[in-house]
Amino acid sequence: MMRLDKLLCHSGLGTRTEVKKIIQQKRIYVDGQIVKKGDIKVDENLSVIEVDGQRIQYQPYLYMMLNKPAGYISATEDHDGKTVLSLLPEYDYASLFPVGRLDKDTEGLLLLTNDGVLAHRLLSPKHHHGRRYYAKIEGVVTVEDVLAFQQGVILDDGYRCLEAHLDILNVDEKQSDIEVEVYEGKFHQVKRMFEARHKKVIYLKRIQMHHLCLDPDLPLGKYRFLTKEEIDELKQ
Ligand code: URA
């Protein structure tokens, strides 16, 4: 048994505030009866729950994509700074956590879920799932850098990276725009790969993780639920 309002939020009906409003508008039926309070207990497997006549199916897991702004830490708790979870205050009951980390100054795609099995699979080093980044690099990125990334650059601690794909988008003498796809998630990986080539990352944004692409219509600091197709692709 669980609280009706929690079940409705988990099913993607809306945030806690939106769900409260829908209940107040008397649009929810449980086993054929109008419901006026969100704190009643329902059976997530047996109760027939409808909104505006449409049956709601309980979803135990939530999957969100966040367009992370700089200045937020990819953790569930931090004593000194703002965490990415503070950008989703309506879901603080849902035990969401970020799947992997982006540095505090990195922007872009961050998956948040409470599905530990999927998170583990996506992060497992043995699967080599791709992570694609857009970056601005100080100075000129060259074809030699592309080849070095292909061969696996050696980081400051002696670790040889897996092959990575570097695409040069635009170059002038001050700055280069690139995209890079890496197949592992070492600490500060992209920044350290460029450091190994004596180059500095001045802006970094993740645009893809495995099959999941950052929604170009999602403003910085905003989140949305993944679609069923996106969840299925991630689970492949
Ligand atoms: N590589 C980095 O250097 N930083 C990130 O945040 C992600 C990948």
PDB file of C-alpha atoms and ligand atoms in Angstrom:
ATOM      1  CA  MET A   1       0.000   0.000   0.000  1.00  0.00           C
ATOM      2  CA  MET A   2       1.186   3.542  -0.660  1.00  0.00           C
ATOM      3  CA  ARG A   3      -0.055   7.123  -0.568  1.00  0.00           C
ATOM      4  CA  LEU A   4      -2.187   8.088  -3.552  1.00  0.00           C
ATOM      5  CA  ASP A   5      -0.362  11.409  -4.170  1.00  0.00           C
ATOM      6  CA  LYS A   6       3.009   9.635  -4.180  1.00  0.00           C
ATOM      7  CA  LEU A   7       1.751   7.000  -6.604  1.00  0.00           C
ATOM      8  CA  LEU A   8       0.369   9.694  -8.927  1.00  0.00           C
ATOM      9  CA  CYS A   9       3.683  11.606  -8.943  1.00  0.00           C
ATOM     10  CA  HIS A  10       5.590   8.381  -9.559  1.00  0.00           C
ATOM     11  CA  SER A  11       3.327   7.618 -12.485  1.00  0.00           C
ATOM     12  CA  GLY A  12       4.412  10.841 -14.146  1.00  0.00           C
ATOM     13  CA  LEU A  13       1.099  12.675 -13.668  1.00  0.00           C
ATOM     14  CA  GLY A  14       2.913  15.756 -12.418  1.00  0.00           C
ATOM     15  CA  THR A  15       4.802  17.335  -9.572  1.00  0.00           C
ATOM     16  CA  ARG A  16       3.476  17.160  -6.030  1.00  0.00           C
ATOM     17  CA  THR A  17       1.864  20.597  -6.398  1.00  0.00           C
ATOM     18  CA  GLU A  18       0.264  19.684  -9.737  1.00  0.00           C
ATOM     19  CA  VAL A  19      -1.066  16.391  -8.349  1.00  0.00           C
ATOM     20  CA  LYS A  20      -2.538  18.181  -5.316  1.00  0.00           C
ATOM     21  CA  LYS A  21      -4.379  20.533  -7.664  1.00  0.00           C
ATOM     22  CA  ILE A  22      -5.714  17.669  -9.809  1.00  0.00           C
ATOM     23  CA  ILE A  23      -7.032  15.948  -6.654  1.00  0.00           C
ATOM     24  CA  GLN A  24      -8.659  19.203  -5.464  1.00  0.00           C
ATOM     25  CA  GLN A  25     -10.319  19.510  -8.875  1.00  0.00           C
ATOM     26  CA  LYS A  26     -11.935  16.088  -8.120  1.00  0.00           C
ATOM     27  CA  ARG A  27     -10.506  14.508 -11.264  1.00  0.00           C
ATOM     28  CA  ILE A  28      -9.217  11.346  -9.567  1.00  0.00           C
ATOM     29  CA  TYR A  29     -11.259   8.199  -9.012  1.00  0.00           C
ATOM     30  CA  VAL A  30     -10.104   5.227  -6.942  1.00  0.00           C
ATOM     31  CA  ASP A  31     -12.163   2.062  -7.458  1.00  0.00           C
ATOM     32  CA  GLY A  32     -14.935   4.159  -8.963  1.00  0.00           C
ATOM     33  CA  GLN A  33     -15.117   6.710  -6.108  1.00  0.00           C
ATOM     34  CA  ILE A  34     -14.083  10.375  -6.354  1.00  0.00           C
ATOM     35  CA  VAL A  35     -11.117  11.072  -4.093  1.00  0.00           C
ATOM     36  CA  LYS A  36     -10.666  14.355  -2.241  1.00  0.00           C
ATOM     37  CA  LYS A  37      -7.418  13.726  -0.333  1.00  0.00           C
ATOM     38  CA  GLY A  38      -3.962  12.723  -1.518  1.00  0.00           C
ATOM     39  CA  ASP A  39      -2.885  11.048   1.710  1.00  0.00           C
ATOM     40  CA  ILE A  40      -5.211   8.031   1.455  1.00  0.00           C
ATOM     41  CA  LYS A  41      -3.502   4.664   1.052  1.00  0.00           C
ATOM     42  CA  VAL A  42      -4.059   2.699  -2.152  1.00  0.00           C
ATOM     43  CA  ASP A  43      -2.877  -0.686  -3.351  1.00  0.00           C
ATOM     44  CA  GLU A  44      -0.407   0.005  -6.180  1.00  0.00           C
ATOM     45  CA  ASN A  45      -1.186  -3.383  -7.769  1.00  0.00           C
ATOM     46  CA  LEU A  46      -4.919  -3.773  -7.181  1.00  0.00           C
ATOM     47  CA  SER A  47      -6.615  -0.353  -6.881  1.00  0.00           C
ATOM     48  CA  VAL A  48      -8.187   0.984 -10.076  1.00  0.00           C
ATOM     49  CA  ILE A  49      -6.975   4.570 -10.281  1.00  0.00           C
ATOM     50  CA  GLU A  50      -8.256   6.917 -12.975  1.00  0.00           C
ATOM     51  CA  VAL A  51      -7.690  10.528 -13.916  1.00  0.00           C
ATOM     52  CA  ASP A  52     -10.252  12.112 -16.225  1.00  0.00           C
ATOM     53  CA  GLY A  53     -11.446   8.582 -17.006  1.00  0.00           C
ATOM     54  CA  GLN A  54      -7.963   7.320 -18.005  1.00  0.00           C
ATOM     55  CA  ARG A  55      -6.454   4.437 -16.043  1.00  0.00           C
ATOM     56  CA  ILE A  56      -3.149   5.233 -14.337  1.00  0.00           C
ATOM     57  CA  GLN A  57      -0.477   2.530 -14.179  1.00  0.00           C
ATOM     58  CA  TYR A  58       1.887   2.653 -11.244  1.00  0.00           C
ATOM     59  CA  GLN A  59       5.550   3.060 -12.209  1.00  0.00           C
ATOM     60  CA  PRO A  60       7.970   2.165  -9.437  1.00  0.00           C
ATOM     61  CA  TYR A  61      10.893   3.999 -11.050  1.00  0.00           C
ATOM     62  CA  LEU A  62      11.354   7.557 -12.260  1.00  0.00           C
ATOM     63  CA  TYR A  63      13.712   8.549 -15.062  1.00  0.00           C
ATOM     64  CA  MET A  64      14.468  12.213 -15.696  1.00  0.00           C
ATOM     65  CA  MET A  65      16.897  14.083 -17.891  1.00  0.00           C
ATOM     66  CA  LEU A  66      18.304  17.276 -16.445  1.00  0.00           C
ATOM     67  CA  ASN A  67      20.121  19.960 -18.408  1.00  0.00           C
ATOM     68  CA  LYS A  68      22.642  20.644 -15.665  1.00  0.00           C
ATOM     69  CA  PRO A  69      23.864  24.211 -15.315  1.00  0.00           C
ATOM     70  CA  ALA A  70      27.363  25.045 -14.059  1.00  0.00           C
ATOM     71  CA  GLY A  71      27.602  25.622 -10.315  1.00  0.00           C
ATOM     72  CA  TYR A  72      25.783  22.463  -9.185  1.00  0.00           C
ATOM     73  CA  ILE A  73      27.341  19.317  -7.742  1.00  0.00           C
ATOM     74  CA  SER A  74      26.334  15.885  -9.100  1.00  0.00           C
ATOM     75  CA  ALA A  75      25.591  14.377  -5.705  1.00  0.00           C
ATOM     76  CA  THR A  76      22.607  13.825  -3.456  1.00  0.00           C
ATOM     77  CA  GLU A  77      24.126  15.717  -0.521  1.00  0.00           C
ATOM     78  CA  ASP A  78      26.779  18.342  -0.158  1.00  0.00           C
ATOM     79  CA  HIS A  79      27.635  20.561   2.757  1.00  0.00           C
ATOM     80  CA  ASP A  80      29.218  23.435   0.811  1.00  0.00           C
ATOM     81  CA  GLY A  81      27.331  23.657  -2.437  1.00  0.00           C
ATOM     82  CA  LYS A  82      24.077  23.263  -4.300  1.00  0.00           C
ATOM     83  CA  THR A  83      23.357  19.749  -5.538  1.00  0.00           C
ATOM     84  CA  VAL A  84      21.614  18.882  -8.795  1.00  0.00           C
ATOM     85  CA  LEU A  85      18.738  17.506  -6.716  1.00  0.00           C
ATOM     86  CA  SER A  86      17.982  21.022  -5.495  1.00  0.00           C
ATOM     87  CA  LEU A  87      16.840  21.700  -9.090  1.00  0.00           C
ATOM     88  CA  LEU A  88      14.010  19.148  -8.609  1.00  0.00           C
ATOM     89  CA  PRO A  89      12.577  20.102  -5.216  1.00  0.00           C
ATOM     90  CA  GLU A  90       9.199  18.553  -6.052  1.00  0.00           C
ATOM     91  CA  TYR A  91      10.775  15.104  -6.225  1.00  0.00           C
ATOM     92  CA  ASP A  92      12.754  15.117  -2.987  1.00  0.00           C
ATOM     93  CA  TYR A  93      10.680  12.190  -1.688  1.00  0.00           C
ATOM     94  CA  ALA A  94      11.597   9.962  -4.632  1.00  0.00           C
ATOM     95  CA  SER A  95      15.191   8.989  -3.691  1.00  0.00           C
ATOM     96  CA  LEU A  96      16.514  10.071  -7.077  1.00  0.00           C
ATOM     97  CA  PHE A  97      20.238  10.114  -7.678  1.00  0.00           C
ATOM     98  CA  PRO A  98      22.403  11.217 -10.603  1.00  0.00           C
ATOM     99  CA  VAL A  99      23.749   8.454 -12.833  1.00  0.00           C
ATOM    100  CA  GLY A 100      27.433   9.310 -12.858  1.00  0.00           C
ATOM    101  CA  ARG A 101      29.002  12.669 -12.257  1.00  0.00           C
ATOM    102  CA  LEU A 102      29.548  15.852 -14.150  1.00  0.00           C
ATOM    103  CA  ASP A 103      32.051  18.327 -12.727  1.00  0.00           C
ATOM    104  CA  LYS A 104      30.637  21.364 -10.964  1.00  0.00           C
ATOM    105  CA  ASP A 105      31.504  23.581 -13.952  1.00  0.00           C
ATOM    106  CA  THR A 106      30.250  21.097 -16.605  1.00  0.00           C
ATOM    107  CA  GLU A 107      26.825  21.568 -18.166  1.00  0.00           C
ATOM    108  CA  GLY A 108      24.437  19.288 -19.971  1.00  0.00           C
ATOM    109  CA  LEU A 109      22.867  15.870 -19.862  1.00  0.00           C
ATOM    110  CA  LEU A 110      22.482  14.246 -16.484  1.00  0.00           C
ATOM    111  CA  LEU A 111      20.206  11.256 -15.996  1.00  0.00           C
ATOM    112  CA  LEU A 112      18.439  11.083 -12.631  1.00  0.00           C
ATOM    113  CA  THR A 113      16.647   7.965 -11.490  1.00  0.00           C
ATOM    114  CA  ASN A 114      15.905   5.712  -8.536  1.00  0.00           C
ATOM    115  CA  ASP A 115      16.513   2.590 -10.640  1.00  0.00           C
ATOM    116  CA  GLY A 116      19.766   1.279  -9.195  1.00  0.00           C
ATOM    117  CA  VAL A 117      19.991  -1.661 -11.600  1.00  0.00           C
ATOM    118  CA  LEU A 118      19.903   0.539 -14.705  1.00  0.00           C
ATOM    119  CA  ALA A 119      22.341   3.039 -13.157  1.00  0.00           C
ATOM    120  CA  HIS A 120      24.764   0.250 -12.328  1.00  0.00           C
ATOM    121  CA  ARG A 121      24.565  -1.143 -15.858  1.00  0.00           C
ATOM    122  CA  LEU A 122      25.096   2.259 -17.488  1.00  0.00           C
ATOM    123  CA  LEU A 123      28.115   3.027 -15.321  1.00  0.00           C
ATOM    124  CA  SER A 124      29.711  -0.387 -15.343  1.00  0.00           C
ATOM    125  CA  PRO A 125      33.217  -0.059 -16.866  1.00  0.00           C
ATOM    126  CA  LYS A 126      32.847  -3.404 -18.644  1.00  0.00           C
ATOM    127  CA  HIS A 127      30.055  -2.118 -20.906  1.00  0.00           C
ATOM    128  CA  HIS A 128      31.992   0.847 -22.409  1.00  0.00           C
ATOM    129  CA  HIS A 129      28.866   2.916 -22.998  1.00  0.00           C
ATOM    130  CA  GLY A 130      29.603   6.077 -24.976  1.00  0.00           C
ATOM    131  CA  ARG A 131      29.413   9.569 -23.507  1.00  0.00           C
ATOM    132  CA  ARG A 132      29.524  12.440 -25.972  1.00  0.00           C
ATOM    133  CA  TYR A 133      30.614  15.969 -25.072  1.00  0.00           C
ATOM    134  CA  TYR A 134      30.734  19.305 -26.802  1.00  0.00           C
ATOM    135  CA  ALA A 135      33.695  21.435 -25.676  1.00  0.00           C
ATOM    136  CA  LYS A 136      35.521  24.656 -26.310  1.00  0.00           C
ATOM    137  CA  ILE A 137      39.285  24.260 -26.141  1.00  0.00           C
ATOM    138  CA  GLU A 138      41.842  27.032 -25.759  1.00  0.00           C
ATOM    139  CA  GLY A 139      44.018  27.233 -28.895  1.00  0.00           C
ATOM    140  CA  VAL A 140      44.080  25.048 -31.974  1.00  0.00           C
ATOM    141  CA  VAL A 141      42.980  21.400 -31.890  1.00  0.00           C
ATOM    142  CA  THR A 142      44.753  19.485 -34.658  1.00  0.00           C
ATOM    143  CA  VAL A 143      44.547  16.261 -36.624  1.00  0.00           C
ATOM    144  CA  GLU A 144      47.412  14.993 -34.407  1.00  0.00           C
ATOM    145  CA  ASP A 145      45.079  15.358 -31.428  1.00  0.00           C
ATOM    146  CA  VAL A 146      42.406  13.373 -33.278  1.00  0.00           C
ATOM    147  CA  LEU A 147      44.921  10.581 -33.935  1.00  0.00           C
ATOM    148  CA  ALA A 148      46.239  10.649 -30.369  1.00  0.00           C
ATOM    149  CA  PHE A 149      42.675  10.298 -29.020  1.00  0.00           C
ATOM    150  CA  GLN A 150      42.124   7.386 -31.411  1.00  0.00           C
ATOM    151  CA  GLN A 151      45.240   5.647 -30.118  1.00  0.00           C
ATOM    152  CA  GLY A 152      44.390   6.319 -26.468  1.00  0.00           C
ATOM    153  CA  VAL A 153      46.033   9.258 -24.702  1.00  0.00           C
ATOM    154  CA  ILE A 154      48.036   8.663 -21.534  1.00  0.00           C
ATOM    155  CA  LEU A 155      46.761  10.600 -18.514  1.00  0.00           C
ATOM    156  CA  ASP A 156      48.876  12.269 -15.794  1.00  0.00           C
ATOM    157  CA  ASP A 157      48.682   9.123 -13.626  1.00  0.00           C
ATOM    158  CA  GLY A 158      49.985   6.878 -16.438  1.00  0.00           C
ATOM    159  CA  TYR A 159      46.589   5.425 -17.370  1.00  0.00           C
ATOM    160  CA  ARG A 160      46.112   4.855 -21.120  1.00  0.00           C
ATOM    161  CA  CYS A 161      42.570   5.838 -22.115  1.00  0.00           C
ATOM    162  CA  LEU A 162      40.398   3.730 -24.347  1.00  0.00           C
ATOM    163  CA  GLU A 163      40.111   4.887 -27.934  1.00  0.00           C
ATOM    164  CA  ALA A 164      38.044   8.095 -28.152  1.00  0.00           C
ATOM    165  CA  HIS A 165      36.528   9.855 -31.174  1.00  0.00           C
ATOM    166  CA  LEU A 166      37.371  13.513 -31.546  1.00  0.00           C
ATOM    167  CA  ASP A 167      35.543  15.659 -34.137  1.00  0.00           C
ATOM    168  CA  ILE A 168      36.818  19.155 -34.832  1.00  0.00           C
ATOM    169  CA  LEU A 169      33.855  21.457 -35.523  1.00  0.00           C
ATOM    170  CA  ASN A 170      35.511  24.843 -35.828  1.00  0.00           C
ATOM    171  CA  VAL A 171      38.978  26.274 -35.238  1.00  0.00           C
ATOM    172  CA  ASP A 172      40.459  29.737 -34.997  1.00  0.00           C
ATOM    173  CA  GLU A 173      43.778  30.712 -33.492  1.00  0.00           C
ATOM    174  CA  LYS A 174      42.282  31.418 -30.054  1.00  0.00           C
ATOM    175  CA  GLN A 175      39.779  28.614 -29.636  1.00  0.00           C
ATOM    176  CA  SER A 176      38.499  25.339 -31.087  1.00  0.00           C
ATOM    177  CA  ASP A 177      35.005  23.862 -30.919  1.00  0.00           C
ATOM    178  CA  ILE A 178      34.988  20.085 -30.787  1.00  0.00           C
ATOM    179  CA  GLU A 179      32.860  17.060 -29.967  1.00  0.00           C
ATOM    180  CA  VAL A 180      34.409  14.032 -28.319  1.00  0.00           C
ATOM    181  CA  GLU A 181      32.984  10.608 -27.549  1.00  0.00           C
ATOM    182  CA  VAL A 182      34.596   8.632 -24.747  1.00  0.00           C
ATOM    183  CA  TYR A 183      33.765   5.074 -23.643  1.00  0.00           C
ATOM    184  CA  GLU A 184      34.689   5.252 -19.977  1.00  0.00           C
ATOM    185  CA  GLY A 185      34.063   7.668 -17.118  1.00  0.00           C
ATOM    186  CA  LYS A 186      37.313   8.479 -15.340  1.00  0.00           C
ATOM    187  CA  PHE A 187      37.502  11.454 -12.982  1.00  0.00           C
ATOM    188  CA  HIS A 188      37.789  14.710 -15.048  1.00  0.00           C
ATOM    189  CA  GLN A 189      38.276  12.468 -18.068  1.00  0.00           C
ATOM    190  CA  VAL A 190      37.836  14.932 -20.930  1.00  0.00           C
ATOM    191  CA  LYS A 191      39.772  17.733 -19.216  1.00  0.00           C
ATOM    192  CA  ARG A 192      42.653  15.381 -18.424  1.00  0.00           C
ATOM    193  CA  MET A 193      42.688  13.955 -21.954  1.00  0.00           C
ATOM    194  CA  PHE A 194      43.188  17.455 -23.334  1.00  0.00           C
ATOM    195  CA  GLU A 195      45.738  18.257 -20.621  1.00  0.00           C
ATOM    196  CA  ALA A 196      47.670  15.222 -21.861  1.00  0.00           C
ATOM    197  CA  ARG A 197      47.769  17.036 -25.228  1.00  0.00           C
ATOM    198  CA  HIS A 198      48.817  20.299 -23.439  1.00  0.00           C
ATOM    199  CA  LYS A 199      45.436  21.886 -24.105  1.00  0.00           C
ATOM    200  CA  LYS A 200      42.831  23.386 -21.818  1.00  0.00           C
ATOM    201  CA  VAL A 201      39.067  22.780 -21.805  1.00  0.00           C
ATOM    202  CA  ILE A 202      37.347  26.119 -21.244  1.00  0.00           C
ATOM    203  CA  TYR A 203      33.753  24.939 -21.609  1.00  0.00           C
ATOM    204  CA  LEU A 204      32.297  21.426 -21.373  1.00  0.00           C
ATOM    205  CA  LYS A 205      28.799  20.132 -21.973  1.00  0.00           C
ATOM    206  CA  ARG A 206      27.595  16.529 -22.144  1.00  0.00           C
ATOM    207  CA  ILE A 207      25.229  16.007 -25.067  1.00  0.00           C
ATOM    208  CA  GLN A 208      24.732  12.236 -25.106  1.00  0.00           C
ATOM    209  CA  MET A 209      25.004   9.226 -22.813  1.00  0.00           C
ATOM    210  CA  HIS A 210      24.645   5.761 -24.363  1.00  0.00           C
ATOM    211  CA  HIS A 211      21.507   6.153 -26.563  1.00  0.00           C
ATOM    212  CA  LEU A 212      20.135   9.139 -24.657  1.00  0.00           C
ATOM    213  CA  CYS A 213      20.600  12.579 -26.262  1.00  0.00           C
ATOM    214  CA  LEU A 214      20.162  15.872 -24.451  1.00  0.00           C
ATOM    215  CA  ASP A 215      16.838  17.335 -25.580  1.00  0.00           C
ATOM    216  CA  PRO A 216      17.760  20.533 -27.478  1.00  0.00           C
ATOM    217  CA  ASP A 217      14.493  22.134 -26.281  1.00  0.00           C
ATOM    218  CA  LEU A 218      15.311  21.585 -22.607  1.00  0.00           C
ATOM    219  CA  PRO A 219      16.532  24.885 -21.118  1.00  0.00           C
ATOM    220  CA  LEU A 220      19.537  24.952 -18.794  1.00  0.00           C
ATOM    221  CA  GLY A 221      18.488  24.052 -15.239  1.00  0.00           C
ATOM    222  CA  LYS A 222      15.273  22.316 -16.369  1.00  0.00           C
ATOM    223  CA  TYR A 223      14.328  18.637 -16.385  1.00  0.00           C
ATOM    224  CA  ARG A 224      11.781  16.375 -18.029  1.00  0.00           C
ATOM    225  CA  PHE A 225      10.682  12.747 -17.742  1.00  0.00           C
ATOM    226  CA  LEU A 226      12.203  10.342 -20.255  1.00  0.00           C
ATOM    227  CA  THR A 227       9.800   8.936 -22.825  1.00  0.00           C
ATOM    228  CA  LYS A 228       9.041   5.213 -22.852  1.00  0.00           C
ATOM    229  CA  GLU A 229      11.178   4.852 -26.027  1.00  0.00           C
ATOM    230  CA  GLU A 230      14.132   6.586 -24.346  1.00  0.00           C
ATOM    231  CA  ILE A 231      13.863   4.307 -21.286  1.00  0.00           C
ATOM    232  CA  ASP A 232      13.645   1.188 -23.465  1.00  0.00           C
ATOM    233  CA  GLU A 233      16.710   2.262 -25.493  1.00  0.00           C
ATOM    234  CA  LEU A 234      18.724   2.884 -22.335  1.00  0.00           C
ATOM    235  CA  LYS A 235      17.832  -0.582 -21.061  1.00  0.00           C
ATOM    236  CA  GLN A 236      18.988  -2.322 -24.270  1.00  0.00           C
TER     237      GLN A 236
HETATM  238  N1  URA B   1      35.053  14.902 -18.260  1.00  0.00           N
HETATM  239  C1  URA B   1      35.404  15.945 -17.501  1.00  0.00           C
HETATM  240  O1  URA B   1      36.568  16.361 -17.499  1.00  0.00           O
HETATM  241  N2  URA B   1      34.473  16.521 -16.746  1.00  0.00           N
HETATM  242  C2  URA B   1      33.174  16.135 -16.737  1.00  0.00           C
HETATM  243  O2  URA B   1      32.353  16.734 -16.047  1.00  0.00           O
HETATM  244  C3  URA B   1      32.818  15.047 -17.548  1.00  0.00           C
HETATM  245  C4  URA B   1      33.772  14.442 -18.299  1.00  0.00           C
END
